Coordinates of C-alpha atoms and ligand atoms in Angstrom, one line a residue:
M620 CA 0.0 0.0 0.0
A621 CA 1.3 3.5 -0.9
I622 CA 2.3 5.9 1.8
T623 CA 0.7 9.3 1.7
L624 CA 3.0 12.3 1.8
Y625 CA 1.8 15.8 2.5
E626 CA 4.3 18.1 0.8
L627 CA 4.7 21.8 0.3
A628 CA 3.5 23.0 -3.1
G629 CA 3.8 26.4 -4.9
A630 CA 1.2 28.2 -7.0
D631 CA 1.7 25.3 -9.4
P632 CA 0.5 22.3 -7.4
N633 CA 3.1 20.2 -9.2
L634 CA 5.9 22.4 -7.9
R635 CA 6.9 20.4 -4.8
F636 CA 9.9 22.2 -3.3
S637 CA 10.3 21.7 0.4
P638 CA 13.8 20.5 1.3
Y639 CA 12.5 18.3 4.1
C640 CA 9.8 16.7 1.9
W641 CA 12.5 15.9 -0.7
R642 CA 14.4 14.1 2.0
T643 CA 11.3 12.0 2.6
R644 CA 10.6 11.5 -1.2
W645 CA 14.1 10.1 -1.7
A646 CA 13.9 8.0 1.5
L647 CA 10.7 6.4 0.1
A648 CA 12.2 5.8 -3.3
H649 CA 15.3 4.3 -1.7
K650 CA 13.1 1.9 0.3
D651 CA 11.1 1.2 -2.9
I652 CA 7.9 2.2 -1.2
P653 CA 5.2 3.8 -3.4
V654 CA 4.1 7.3 -2.5
N655 CA 1.0 9.3 -3.0
G656 CA 1.9 13.0 -2.7
I657 CA -0.7 15.5 -1.5
P658 CA 0.0 19.1 -2.3
W659 CA -0.1 21.3 0.8
R660 CA 0.2 25.1 1.3
F661 CA 1.7 27.0 4.2
T662 CA -1.6 28.6 5.2
D663 CA -3.6 25.4 5.1
K664 CA -2.8 24.5 8.7
A665 CA -6.3 22.9 9.1
A666 CA -5.3 20.1 6.7
L667 CA -2.5 19.1 9.1
E668 CA -4.5 19.2 12.3
F669 CA -4.7 15.4 12.3
S670 CA -0.9 15.3 12.7
G671 CA -0.9 17.5 15.8
Q672 CA 1.4 20.1 14.3
G673 CA 1.6 22.5 11.4
K674 CA 4.6 21.6 9.2
V675 CA 5.4 19.2 6.4
P676 CA 6.5 16.5 5.7
V677 CA 3.8 14.4 7.2
I678 CA 3.2 10.8 6.2
T679 CA 0.3 8.5 6.8
D680 CA 1.0 4.8 6.5
G681 CA -2.3 3.0 7.1
A682 CA -3.4 4.2 10.6
K683 CA 0.0 5.6 11.5
T684 CA 0.8 9.3 11.1
V685 CA 4.4 10.6 11.4
S686 CA 5.7 14.2 11.0
D687 CA 9.3 15.6 10.8
S688 CA 11.6 14.4 8.1
W689 CA 14.1 12.8 10.5
A690 CA 11.4 11.0 12.5
I691 CA 9.9 9.8 9.2
A692 CA 13.3 8.3 8.2
E693 CA 13.7 6.6 11.5
Y694 CA 10.1 5.3 11.3
L695 CA 10.6 3.9 7.8
E696 CA 13.8 2.2 8.8
D697 CA 12.1 0.5 11.8
R698 CA 8.9 -0.3 10.0
Y699 CA 10.5 -1.6 6.8
P700 CA 13.6 -3.4 7.9
D701 CA 13.5 -5.8 4.9
H702 CA 13.8 -2.9 2.4
P703 CA 17.1 -1.3 1.6
P704 CA 18.5 0.5 4.7
L705 CA 18.5 4.2 5.0
F706 CA 21.1 4.0 7.7
P707 CA 23.3 1.0 6.9
N708 CA 25.6 1.7 9.9
G709 CA 22.9 3.2 12.2
P710 CA 21.7 6.8 12.2
A711 CA 24.6 8.5 14.1
H712 CA 26.6 9.8 11.1
A713 CA 23.5 10.9 9.3
R714 CA 22.3 12.8 12.4
F715 CA 25.5 14.9 12.1
I716 CA 24.7 15.6 8.4
N717 CA 21.2 16.6 9.4
A718 CA 22.5 19.1 11.9
W719 CA 25.2 20.4 9.5
V720 CA 22.7 20.9 6.7
D721 CA 19.9 22.4 8.8
G722 CA 22.3 24.6 10.8
V723 CA 24.8 25.8 8.1
V724 CA 24.1 24.8 4.5
Q725 CA 20.3 25.4 4.4
P726 CA 20.2 28.8 6.2
G727 CA 23.0 30.0 3.9
I728 CA 20.9 29.0 0.8
G729 CA 17.9 30.8 2.4
R730 CA 19.8 34.0 2.4
L731 CA 20.5 33.6 -1.3
I732 CA 17.1 32.5 -2.6
V733 CA 14.3 33.5 -0.2
S734 CA 13.0 36.2 -2.5
D735 CA 12.7 33.7 -5.3
V736 CA 10.8 31.2 -3.1
Y737 CA 8.3 34.0 -2.4
E738 CA 7.7 34.3 -6.2
V739 CA 6.7 30.7 -6.7
L740 CA 4.2 30.5 -3.8
A741 CA 0.4 30.3 -4.1
P742 CA -1.1 33.8 -3.7
Q743 CA -2.7 32.9 -0.4
D744 CA 0.7 31.9 1.0
Q745 CA 2.6 35.0 -0.1
P746 CA 1.6 37.4 2.7
Y747 CA 2.2 34.7 5.4
F748 CA 5.6 33.9 4.0
R749 CA 6.7 37.5 3.6
E750 CA 5.6 38.4 7.1
T751 CA 7.1 35.4 8.9
R752 CA 10.4 35.4 6.9
E753 CA 10.9 39.2 7.1
K754 CA 10.3 39.0 10.8
F755 CA 12.9 36.2 11.1
F756 CA 15.6 38.0 9.0
G757 CA 14.7 41.5 10.3
K758 CA 14.7 42.9 6.8
T759 CA 12.8 42.7 3.5
L760 CA 13.1 39.6 1.3
A761 CA 14.8 41.8 -1.4
E762 CA 17.3 43.1 1.2
V763 CA 18.0 39.5 2.3
T764 CA 19.0 38.3 -1.2
A765 CA 20.8 41.6 -2.3
G766 CA 24.4 41.1 -3.3
R767 CA 24.0 37.3 -3.6
E768 CA 26.3 37.1 -6.7
E769 CA 29.3 38.0 -4.4
R770 CA 28.0 36.2 -1.3
V771 CA 27.4 32.8 -3.0
I772 CA 31.2 32.4 -3.2
E773 CA 31.3 32.3 0.6
W774 CA 28.4 29.9 0.8
R775 CA 30.1 27.5 -1.7
R776 CA 32.9 27.1 0.8
T777 CA 30.5 25.5 3.3
L778 CA 30.4 22.4 1.0
L779 CA 34.1 21.8 1.4
P780 CA 33.6 18.7 3.6
L781 CA 31.5 17.2 0.8
R782 CA 34.2 17.9 -1.9
T783 CA 36.8 16.4 0.4
I784 CA 35.0 13.0 0.9
L785 CA 34.0 12.8 -2.8
R786 CA 37.7 12.5 -3.6
S787 CA 37.6 9.0 -2.0
Q788 CA 34.0 7.9 -2.3
P789 CA 31.1 8.6 -4.7
W790 CA 28.4 9.2 -2.0
I791 CA 28.1 10.6 1.5
G792 CA 26.9 7.1 2.4
G793 CA 30.2 5.6 0.9
D794 CA 29.9 3.2 -2.0
S795 CA 26.2 3.7 -2.3
P796 CA 23.8 6.5 -1.4
D797 CA 22.0 6.5 1.9
Y798 CA 19.8 8.9 3.9
A799 CA 22.7 11.3 4.5
D800 CA 22.9 11.9 0.8
Y801 CA 19.2 12.7 0.7
I802 CA 19.4 15.2 3.5
L803 CA 21.8 17.5 1.6
A804 CA 20.3 16.7 -1.8
G805 CA 16.9 17.7 -0.5
T806 CA 18.2 21.1 0.5
L807 CA 19.8 21.6 -2.9
Q808 CA 16.6 20.5 -4.6
W809 CA 14.7 23.2 -2.7
A810 CA 16.9 25.8 -4.5
R811 CA 16.7 23.9 -7.8
C812 CA 12.9 23.9 -7.7
T813 CA 12.4 27.5 -6.7
S814 CA 15.2 29.6 -8.1
R815 CA 17.2 30.1 -11.3
F816 CA 20.1 31.5 -9.3
E817 CA 23.3 29.4 -9.9
L818 CA 24.2 28.0 -6.5
L819 CA 26.9 25.6 -7.7
E820 CA 29.2 25.9 -10.7
P821 CA 28.7 23.0 -13.1
D822 CA 32.3 21.7 -12.8
D823 CA 32.1 21.6 -9.0
S824 CA 32.3 18.0 -7.7
A825 CA 29.4 18.8 -5.4
A826 CA 27.3 19.7 -8.4
E827 CA 28.3 16.4 -10.0
W828 CA 27.3 14.5 -6.9
F829 CA 24.0 16.3 -6.8
G830 CA 23.4 15.3 -10.4
R831 CA 24.0 11.7 -9.5
V832 CA 21.3 12.0 -6.7
L833 CA 18.9 13.6 -9.2
D834 CA 19.3 10.6 -11.5
L835 CA 18.6 8.0 -8.8
Y836 CA 15.4 6.0 -8.9
D837 CA 14.5 6.7 -12.5
G838 CA 15.4 10.3 -12.1
V839 CA 12.6 11.1 -9.6
G840 CA 14.6 14.2 -8.6
R841 CA 15.6 15.2 -12.1
R842 CA 12.0 15.0 -13.3
A843 CA 10.6 17.3 -10.6
T844 CA 8.8 20.4 -11.7
T845 CA 11.1 23.4 -11.3
V846 CA 10.5 27.1 -11.6
Ligands
LIG650 N1 12.4 19.8 11.3 C1 11.3 19.6 10.4 C2 11.1 21.0 9.6 C3 9.9 21.0 8.8 C4 9.6 22.4 8.2 O1 10.1 23.4 8.6 N2 8.8 22.4 7.1 C5 8.4 23.6 6.4 C6 8.3 23.4 4.9 S1 9.9 23.4 4.2 C7 7.0 24.0 6.9 O2 6.1 23.1 6.8 N3 6.8 25.2 7.3 C8 5.5 25.7 7.8 C9 5.5 27.1 8.1 O3 6.6 27.8 8.0 O4 4.5 27.6 8.5 C10 11.6 18.5 9.4 O5 12.7 18.0 9.4 O6 10.6 17.9 8.8

């Protein structure tokens, strides 16, 4: 039976761009579990009431409801032990990647693309997004992304650990991709789906790795609707 995934969508319901929902999408593809994606918008909090909180991803698997991308990955691993493992050596290392991406890489991308994210949102979501994000940053969205052509150079440096390990292994997971790969790829996919701004230069080994993730599982990432 397919798992239902509530995932953030833009004005175009096919534009599914949440970094966290992409982590879950790839986790489900890795485990070869069919998924039924339901588009959700920031302001439709009522639709998530059943989950007891107001953010996506949320999955329902039969009678079971799980929210939070990390909790979902752990749930899938426990519930489907006979499917390919998301954490072949346990979750400890991926937990570090989750913290690094959420704490460093993703906020850095936000400061480069947040005004582009606003443009792809459904009209009913735009005032909410502007208000909450401008309050968070303490400036307008346009001010947040101003000067990004110069600032992106500094952000690219945050991926140095990835480039270093790619000299000796093709995936963050080692010889094959695992959930740690999907954490970082989900965050890059957020930018790929919402913004035309060039985050990574094409000859960057990090960009090549991301391309490999996009091609996994019949190109589920590559085929995603983008802006
Ligand atoms: N720690 C959560 C974060 C989930 C999250 O922040 N989701 C965003 C979408 S990318 C959301 O639903 N935000 C709702 C809001 O800002 O109101 C996870 O890993 O799933």
